[in-house]
Coordinates of C-alpha atoms in Angstrom, one line a residue:
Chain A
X1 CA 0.0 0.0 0.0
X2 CA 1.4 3.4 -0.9
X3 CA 1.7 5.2 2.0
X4 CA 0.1 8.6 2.1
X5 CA 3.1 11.1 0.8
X6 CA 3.7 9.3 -2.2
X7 CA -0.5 9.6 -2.8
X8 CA 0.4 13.4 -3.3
X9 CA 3.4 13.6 -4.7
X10 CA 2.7 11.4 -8.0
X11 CA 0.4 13.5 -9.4
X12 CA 1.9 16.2 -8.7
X13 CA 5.3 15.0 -10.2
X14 CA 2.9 13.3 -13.3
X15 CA 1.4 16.7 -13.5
X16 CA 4.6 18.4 -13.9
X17 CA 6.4 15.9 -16.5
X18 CA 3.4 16.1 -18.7
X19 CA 3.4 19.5 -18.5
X20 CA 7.0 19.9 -19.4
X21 CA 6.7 17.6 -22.4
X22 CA 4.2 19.5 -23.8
X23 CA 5.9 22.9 -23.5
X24 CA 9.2 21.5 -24.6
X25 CA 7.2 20.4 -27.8
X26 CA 5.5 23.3 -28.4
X27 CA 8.6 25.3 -28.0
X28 CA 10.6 23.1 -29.9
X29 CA 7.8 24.3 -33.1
X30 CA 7.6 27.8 -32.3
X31 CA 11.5 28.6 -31.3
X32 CA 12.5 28.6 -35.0
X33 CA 10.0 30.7 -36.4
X34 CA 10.0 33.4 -33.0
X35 CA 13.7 34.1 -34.2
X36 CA 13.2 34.4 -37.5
X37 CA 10.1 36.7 -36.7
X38 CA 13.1 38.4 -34.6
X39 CA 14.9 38.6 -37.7
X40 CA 13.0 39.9 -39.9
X41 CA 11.6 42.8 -37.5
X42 CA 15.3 43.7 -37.3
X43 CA 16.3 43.4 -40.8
X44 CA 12.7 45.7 -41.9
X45 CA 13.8 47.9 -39.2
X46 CA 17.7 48.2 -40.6
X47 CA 16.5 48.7 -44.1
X48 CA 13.4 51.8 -43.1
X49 CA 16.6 53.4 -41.1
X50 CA 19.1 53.0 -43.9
X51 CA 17.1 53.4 -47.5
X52 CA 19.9 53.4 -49.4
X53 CA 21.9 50.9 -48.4
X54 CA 22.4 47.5 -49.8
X55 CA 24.0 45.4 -47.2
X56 CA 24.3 45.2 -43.2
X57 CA 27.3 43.6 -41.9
X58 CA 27.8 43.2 -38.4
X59 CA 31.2 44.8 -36.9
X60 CA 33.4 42.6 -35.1
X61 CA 33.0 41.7 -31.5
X62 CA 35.4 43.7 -30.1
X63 CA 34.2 47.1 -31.6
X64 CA 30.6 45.7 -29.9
X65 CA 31.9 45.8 -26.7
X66 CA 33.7 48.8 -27.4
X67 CA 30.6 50.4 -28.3
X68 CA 28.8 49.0 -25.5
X69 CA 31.2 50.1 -23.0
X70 CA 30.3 53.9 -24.5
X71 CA 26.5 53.8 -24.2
X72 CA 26.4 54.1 -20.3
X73 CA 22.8 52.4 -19.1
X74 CA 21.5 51.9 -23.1
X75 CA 22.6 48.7 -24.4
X76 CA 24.1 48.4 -27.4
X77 CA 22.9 45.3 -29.0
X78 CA 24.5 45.5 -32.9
X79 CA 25.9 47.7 -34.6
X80 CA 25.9 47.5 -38.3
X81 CA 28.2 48.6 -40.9
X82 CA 26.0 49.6 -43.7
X83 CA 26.9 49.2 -47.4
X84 CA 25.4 50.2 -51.1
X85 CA 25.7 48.5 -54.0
X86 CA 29.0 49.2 -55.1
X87 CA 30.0 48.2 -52.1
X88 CA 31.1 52.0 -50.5
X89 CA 30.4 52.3 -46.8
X90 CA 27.3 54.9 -46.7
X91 CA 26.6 54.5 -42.6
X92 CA 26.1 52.8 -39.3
X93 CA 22.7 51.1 -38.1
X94 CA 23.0 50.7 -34.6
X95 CA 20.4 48.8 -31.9
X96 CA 19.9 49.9 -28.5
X97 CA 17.6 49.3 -26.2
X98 CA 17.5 52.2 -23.2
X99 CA 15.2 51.8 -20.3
X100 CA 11.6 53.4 -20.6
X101 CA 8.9 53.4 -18.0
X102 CA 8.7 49.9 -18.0
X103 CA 10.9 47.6 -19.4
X104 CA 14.1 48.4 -22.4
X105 CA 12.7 50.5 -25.0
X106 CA 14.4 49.0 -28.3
X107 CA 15.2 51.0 -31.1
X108 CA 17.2 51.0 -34.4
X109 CA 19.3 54.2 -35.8
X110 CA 20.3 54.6 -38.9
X111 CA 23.6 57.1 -38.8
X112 CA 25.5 58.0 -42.3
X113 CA 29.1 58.7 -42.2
X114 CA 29.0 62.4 -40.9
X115 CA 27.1 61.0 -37.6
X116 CA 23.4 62.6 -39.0
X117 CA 20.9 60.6 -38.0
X118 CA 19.5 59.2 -41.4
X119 CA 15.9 57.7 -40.0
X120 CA 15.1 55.7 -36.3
X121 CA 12.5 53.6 -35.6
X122 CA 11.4 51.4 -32.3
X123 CA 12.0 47.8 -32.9
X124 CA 10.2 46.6 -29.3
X125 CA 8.7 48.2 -26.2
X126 CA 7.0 46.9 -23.5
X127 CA 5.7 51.2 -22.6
X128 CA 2.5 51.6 -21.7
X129 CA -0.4 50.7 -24.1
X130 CA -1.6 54.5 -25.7
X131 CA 0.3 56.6 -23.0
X132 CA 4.4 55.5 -23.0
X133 CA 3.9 53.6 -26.7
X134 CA 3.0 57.5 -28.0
X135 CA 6.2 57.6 -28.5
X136 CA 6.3 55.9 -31.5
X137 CA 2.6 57.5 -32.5
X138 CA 2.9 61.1 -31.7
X139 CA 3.5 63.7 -34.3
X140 CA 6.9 65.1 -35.0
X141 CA 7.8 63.7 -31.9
X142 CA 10.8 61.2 -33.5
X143 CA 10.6 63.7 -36.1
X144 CA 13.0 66.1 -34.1
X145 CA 15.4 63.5 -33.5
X146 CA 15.6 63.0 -37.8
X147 CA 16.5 66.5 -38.3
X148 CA 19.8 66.7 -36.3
X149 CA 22.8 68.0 -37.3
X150 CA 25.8 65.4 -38.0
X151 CA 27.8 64.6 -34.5
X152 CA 25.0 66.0 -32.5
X153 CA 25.8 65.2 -28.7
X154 CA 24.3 65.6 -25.5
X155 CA 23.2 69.4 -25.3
X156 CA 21.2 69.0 -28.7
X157 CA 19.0 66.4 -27.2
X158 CA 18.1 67.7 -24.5
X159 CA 16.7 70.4 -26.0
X160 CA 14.2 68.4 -27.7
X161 CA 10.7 67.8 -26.3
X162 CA 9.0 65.5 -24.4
X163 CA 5.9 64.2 -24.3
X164 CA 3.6 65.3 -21.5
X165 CA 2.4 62.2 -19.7
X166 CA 4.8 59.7 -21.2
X167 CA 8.1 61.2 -20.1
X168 CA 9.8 58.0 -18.7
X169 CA 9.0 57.0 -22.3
X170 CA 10.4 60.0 -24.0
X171 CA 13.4 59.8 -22.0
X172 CA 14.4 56.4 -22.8
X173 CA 14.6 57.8 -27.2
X174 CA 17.0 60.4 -25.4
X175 CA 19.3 58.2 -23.6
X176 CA 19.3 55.9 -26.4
X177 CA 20.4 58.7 -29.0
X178 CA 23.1 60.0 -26.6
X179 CA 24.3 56.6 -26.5
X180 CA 24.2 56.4 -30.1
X181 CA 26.3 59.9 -29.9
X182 CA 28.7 58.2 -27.7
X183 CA 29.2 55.0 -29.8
X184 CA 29.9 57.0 -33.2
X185 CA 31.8 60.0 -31.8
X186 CA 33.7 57.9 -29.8
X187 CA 34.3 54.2 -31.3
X188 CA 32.7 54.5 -35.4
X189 CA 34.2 58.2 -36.3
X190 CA 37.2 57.7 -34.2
X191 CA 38.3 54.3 -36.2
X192 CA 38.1 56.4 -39.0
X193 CA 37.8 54.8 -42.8
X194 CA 38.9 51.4 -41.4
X195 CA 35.5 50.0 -39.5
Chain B
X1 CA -28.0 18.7 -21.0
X2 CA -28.1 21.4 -23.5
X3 CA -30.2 23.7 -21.5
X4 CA -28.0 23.5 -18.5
X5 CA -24.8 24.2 -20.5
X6 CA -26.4 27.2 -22.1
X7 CA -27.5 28.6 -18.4
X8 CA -24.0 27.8 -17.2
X9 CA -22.2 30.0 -20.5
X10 CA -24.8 32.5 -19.5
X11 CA -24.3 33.5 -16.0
X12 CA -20.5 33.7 -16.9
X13 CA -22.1 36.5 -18.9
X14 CA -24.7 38.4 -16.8
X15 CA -25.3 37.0 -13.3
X16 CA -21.7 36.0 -12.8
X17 CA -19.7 38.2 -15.0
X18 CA -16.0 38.2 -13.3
X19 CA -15.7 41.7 -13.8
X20 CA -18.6 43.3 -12.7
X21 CA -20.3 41.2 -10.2
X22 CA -17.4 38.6 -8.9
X23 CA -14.6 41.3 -9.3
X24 CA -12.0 39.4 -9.9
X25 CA -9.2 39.5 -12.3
X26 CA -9.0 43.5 -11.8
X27 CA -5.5 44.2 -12.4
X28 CA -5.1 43.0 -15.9
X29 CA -8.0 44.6 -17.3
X30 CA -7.0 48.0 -15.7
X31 CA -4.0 47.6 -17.4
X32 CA -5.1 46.1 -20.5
X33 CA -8.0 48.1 -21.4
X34 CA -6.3 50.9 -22.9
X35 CA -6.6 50.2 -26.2
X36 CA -9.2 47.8 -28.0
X37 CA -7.0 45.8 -30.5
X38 CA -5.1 44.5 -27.6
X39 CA -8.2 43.9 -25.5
X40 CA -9.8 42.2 -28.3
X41 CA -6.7 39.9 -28.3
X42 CA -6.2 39.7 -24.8
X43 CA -10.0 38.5 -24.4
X44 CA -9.1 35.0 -27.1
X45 CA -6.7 34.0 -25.1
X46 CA -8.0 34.1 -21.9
X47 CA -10.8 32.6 -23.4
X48 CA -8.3 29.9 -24.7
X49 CA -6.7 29.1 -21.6
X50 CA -10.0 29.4 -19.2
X51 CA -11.5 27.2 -21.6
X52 CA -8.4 24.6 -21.5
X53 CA -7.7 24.9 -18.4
X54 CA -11.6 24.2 -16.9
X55 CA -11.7 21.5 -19.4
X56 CA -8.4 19.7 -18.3
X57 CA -9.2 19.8 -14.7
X58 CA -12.4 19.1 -14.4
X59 CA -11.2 15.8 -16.6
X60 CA -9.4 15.3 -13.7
X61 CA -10.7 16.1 -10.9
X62 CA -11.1 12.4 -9.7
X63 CA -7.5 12.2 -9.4
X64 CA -6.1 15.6 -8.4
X65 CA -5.6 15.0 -4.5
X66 CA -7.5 17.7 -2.6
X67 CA -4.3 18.8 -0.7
X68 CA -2.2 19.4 -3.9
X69 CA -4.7 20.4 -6.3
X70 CA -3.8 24.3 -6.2
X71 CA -0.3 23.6 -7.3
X72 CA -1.2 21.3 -10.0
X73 CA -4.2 23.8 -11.2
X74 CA -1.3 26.3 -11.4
X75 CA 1.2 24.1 -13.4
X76 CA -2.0 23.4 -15.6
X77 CA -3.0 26.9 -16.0
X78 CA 1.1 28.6 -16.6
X79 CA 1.3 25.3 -19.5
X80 CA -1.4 26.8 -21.3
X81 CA -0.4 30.1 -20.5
X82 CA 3.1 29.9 -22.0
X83 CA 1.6 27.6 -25.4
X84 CA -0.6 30.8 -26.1
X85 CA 2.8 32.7 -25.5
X86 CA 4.9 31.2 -27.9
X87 CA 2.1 31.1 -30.1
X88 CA 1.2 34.3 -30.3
X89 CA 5.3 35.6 -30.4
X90 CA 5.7 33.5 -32.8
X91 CA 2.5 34.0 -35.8
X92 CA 1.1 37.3 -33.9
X93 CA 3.9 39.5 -33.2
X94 CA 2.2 42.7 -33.9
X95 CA -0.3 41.4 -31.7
X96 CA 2.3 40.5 -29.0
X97 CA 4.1 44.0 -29.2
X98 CA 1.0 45.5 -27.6
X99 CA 0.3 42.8 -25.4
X100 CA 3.7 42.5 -23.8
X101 CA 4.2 41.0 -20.3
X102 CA 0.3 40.5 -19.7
X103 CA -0.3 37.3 -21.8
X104 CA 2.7 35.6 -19.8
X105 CA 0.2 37.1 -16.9
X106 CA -2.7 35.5 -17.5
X107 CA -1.3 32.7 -14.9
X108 CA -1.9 34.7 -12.0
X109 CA -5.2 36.1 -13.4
X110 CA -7.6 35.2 -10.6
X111 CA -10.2 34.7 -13.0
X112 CA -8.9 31.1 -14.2
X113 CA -7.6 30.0 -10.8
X114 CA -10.9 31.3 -9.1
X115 CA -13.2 29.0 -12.2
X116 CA -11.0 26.1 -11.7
X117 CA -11.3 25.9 -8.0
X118 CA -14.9 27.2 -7.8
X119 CA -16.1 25.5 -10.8
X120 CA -13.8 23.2 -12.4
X121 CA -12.7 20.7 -9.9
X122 CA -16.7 20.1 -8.6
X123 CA -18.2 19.9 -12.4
X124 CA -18.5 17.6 -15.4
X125 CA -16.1 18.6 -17.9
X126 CA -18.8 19.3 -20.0
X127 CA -20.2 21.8 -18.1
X128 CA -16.8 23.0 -16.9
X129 CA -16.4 24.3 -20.4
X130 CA -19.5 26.2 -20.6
X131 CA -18.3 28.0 -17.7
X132 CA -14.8 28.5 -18.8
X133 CA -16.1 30.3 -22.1
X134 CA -19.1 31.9 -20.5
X135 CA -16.8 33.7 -18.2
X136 CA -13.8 34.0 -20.9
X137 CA -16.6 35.7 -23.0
X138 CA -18.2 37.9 -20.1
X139 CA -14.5 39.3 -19.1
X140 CA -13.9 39.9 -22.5
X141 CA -16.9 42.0 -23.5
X142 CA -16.0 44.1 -20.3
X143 CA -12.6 44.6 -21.3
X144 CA -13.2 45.3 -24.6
X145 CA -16.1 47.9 -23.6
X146 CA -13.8 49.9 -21.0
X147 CA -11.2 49.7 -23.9
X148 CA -13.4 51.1 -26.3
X149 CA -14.3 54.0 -24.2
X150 CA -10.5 54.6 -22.6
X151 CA -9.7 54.6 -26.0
X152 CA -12.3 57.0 -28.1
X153 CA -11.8 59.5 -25.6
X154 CA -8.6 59.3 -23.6
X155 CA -7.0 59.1 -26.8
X156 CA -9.1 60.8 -29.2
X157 CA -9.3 57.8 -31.8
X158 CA -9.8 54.2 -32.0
X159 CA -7.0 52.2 -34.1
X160 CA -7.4 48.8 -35.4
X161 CA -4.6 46.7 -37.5
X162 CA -3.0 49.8 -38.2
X163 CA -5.6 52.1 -39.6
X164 CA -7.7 54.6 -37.3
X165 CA -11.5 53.0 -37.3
X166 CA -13.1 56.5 -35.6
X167 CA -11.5 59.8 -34.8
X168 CA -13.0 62.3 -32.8
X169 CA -13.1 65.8 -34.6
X170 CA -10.8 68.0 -34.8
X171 CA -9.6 70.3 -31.4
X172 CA -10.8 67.6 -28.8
X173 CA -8.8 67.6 -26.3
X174 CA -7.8 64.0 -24.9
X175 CA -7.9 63.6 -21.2
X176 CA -5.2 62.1 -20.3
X177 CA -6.4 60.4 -17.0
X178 CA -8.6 58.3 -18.8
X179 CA -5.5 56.4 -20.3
X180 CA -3.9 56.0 -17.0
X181 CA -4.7 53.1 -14.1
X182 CA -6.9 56.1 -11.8
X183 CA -8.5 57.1 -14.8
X184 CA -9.3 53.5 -15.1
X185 CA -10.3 52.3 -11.9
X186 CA -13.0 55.2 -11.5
X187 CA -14.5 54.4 -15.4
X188 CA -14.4 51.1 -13.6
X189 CA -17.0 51.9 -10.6
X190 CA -18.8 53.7 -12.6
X191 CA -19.4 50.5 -15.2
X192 CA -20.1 48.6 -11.6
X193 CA -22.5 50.6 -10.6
X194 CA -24.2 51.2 -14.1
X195 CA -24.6 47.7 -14.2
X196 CA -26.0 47.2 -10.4
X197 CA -28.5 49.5 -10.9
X198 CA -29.8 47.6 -14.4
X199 CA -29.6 44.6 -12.7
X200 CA -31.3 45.4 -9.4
X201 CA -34.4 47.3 -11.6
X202 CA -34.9 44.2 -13.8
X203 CA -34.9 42.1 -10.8
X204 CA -37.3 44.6 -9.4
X205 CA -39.6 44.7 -12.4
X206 CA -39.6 40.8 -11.5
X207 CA -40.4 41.1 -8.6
X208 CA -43.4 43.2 -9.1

């Protein structure tokens, strides 16, 4: 006769190895095609920043970490060495994720090779449904970050606005563009021609 | 058998709706209910898994030992939880971007815990599905109504795969606090006590 531990602990053990078999399987079928979704979102994303350019290849892993050792809290995820058809460097895409109100707010900029921003876009955000995620909605508001000059730092960002109501949100497009400042002015421009 | 199935969707509905008269499961649609693509979305799959998740338990029910059903119900419930997760990451990840951290949620949800100890564990599975879609469908149409009105005027405009369904005109001015969790719970009463006072007249008029 089983005594009266084991009564509860075999379904619960029975319940849990079923359970795991079934999630293992159903990751197992959905794994592949979540990373490929990943994929494609980025790649979409590289090629709305970058219009003109024909290929992304992905710098080396020690200008990575270099990179990310610039961006302070942001995290640099890739950095892309962006090329056209002839093969003639034209920029930099470059994904960071800096923290919003809740969560890493992810984004993609496209730089060219003065350090202007060419086009940015918001690969991922977990913000706020209709209040933090206007930042991606509201009018002109990533507009102002298209339109500045080449090696803009620090000072020029801060003099953008906000959004009233989502400023968390707002704040973390700042940080990531002066960590995007920081990666080119200090690791893409100074490597010069070479990376 | 049909009758009793249909009375037991029902309630989940009206009589027993989780959000209105049983109050549970509060904090998601607070949070959820700011926008009506996601509630729409958020409303299949709890659906889904309350549905599953009565079913599976009430199938075995006989077998779940009284003292360890609440972990097992859990285990049950996160399972379903994270298939709808991959799922929807994985074919819905427009979907997903809005949704976020509250579909992996859904497990703690006292909506499907509450069903599968209240209802589940005591009820034929038959029956246990009734309820699990009743109430799926009752929370949903409450989440989908405070979304729709958070929405059209805490944000001026109802968007729907991308293109804006309604717009307010031109010059209104959006309040804010309507998009927010205050601005949410007080809609929220006010829903509650809309709904008592239709309730308690119709039970009047029967009365009478």
């Amino acid at each position: 006769m089983k005594s009266s531990a084991l009564r509860l602990i075999i379904p619960v053990v029975v319940t849990c190895i079923v359970a795991a078999a079934g999630l293992a399987a159903t990751y197992t079928i959905t794994q592949p095609l979540i990373i490929a979704q990943e994929k494609a979102a980025e790649e979409e994303a590289l090629k709305s920043v970058l219009p003109d350019a024909d290929a992304f290849e992905a710098v080396d892993a020690a200008t990575l970490a270099e990179a990310a050792g610039v961006a302070g809290d942001s995290k640099v995820a890739a950095v892309y060495h962006a090329r056209d058809e002839s093969g003639e460097s034209i920029g930099w895409g470059i994904k960071v994720g800096s923290r919003g109100y809740s969560g890493y707010v992810e984004m993609v900029w496209g730089l060219d090779r003065d350090g202007k921003v060419t086009d940015l876009t918001i690969l991922k955000m977990t913000e706020t449904p209709g209040l933090g995620t206007r930042i991606k909605t509201e009018p002109g508001f990533l507009e102002q970050y298209r339109v500045l000059p080449g090696g803009f730092a620090e000072k020029d960002l801060k003099e953008l606005d906000m959004i009233s109501g989502a400023t968390k949100s707002s704040r973390a497009v700042r940080d990531s563009g002066m960590a995007v400042s920081a990666v080119y002015e200090k690791v893409l421009k100074a490597a010069g021609e070479v990376r | 058998m049909m009758k009793e199935w249909l009375r037991v969707f029902k309630a989940g509905l009206s009589i027993d709706n989780p959000l209105t008269v049983l109050m549970i499961g509060l904090c998601a649609t607070l949070a959820v209910s700011s926008q009506v693509e996601g509630s729409l979305f958020m409303g299949f799959a709890v659906i889904f898994v309350l549905g599953m998740s009565n079913a599976l338990i009430a199938a075995l029910r006989k077998v779940i030992p009284s003292q360890v059903r609440i972990p097992i119900f859990i285990v049950i419930i996160a399972s379903f939880v994270t298939v709808v997760d991959l799922f929807m990451k994985a074919f819905f990840p427009p979907i997903y971007a809005v949704l976020g951290i509250w579909i992996p949620l859904i497990v703690v949800n006292c909506i499907i815990l509450g069903r599968a100890e209240a209802f589940a564990y005591h009820n034929t599975v038959w029956l246990s599905i009734a309820d699990g879609l009743g109430m799926g469908a009752g929370f949903s149409l409450v989440l989908v109504g405070l979304a729709f009105i958070r929405e059209f005027f805490g944000a001026g405009k109802i968007e729907f795969m991308g293109a804006t369904v309604l717009r307010m005109p031109e010059g209104y001015a959006a309040p804010t606090i309507l998009m927010m969790f205050p601005g949410a719970f007080i809609l929220f009463g006010f829903v509650v006590a809309i709904v008592r006072a239709l309730s308690n007249r119709s039970t009047a008029r029967k009365a009478a």
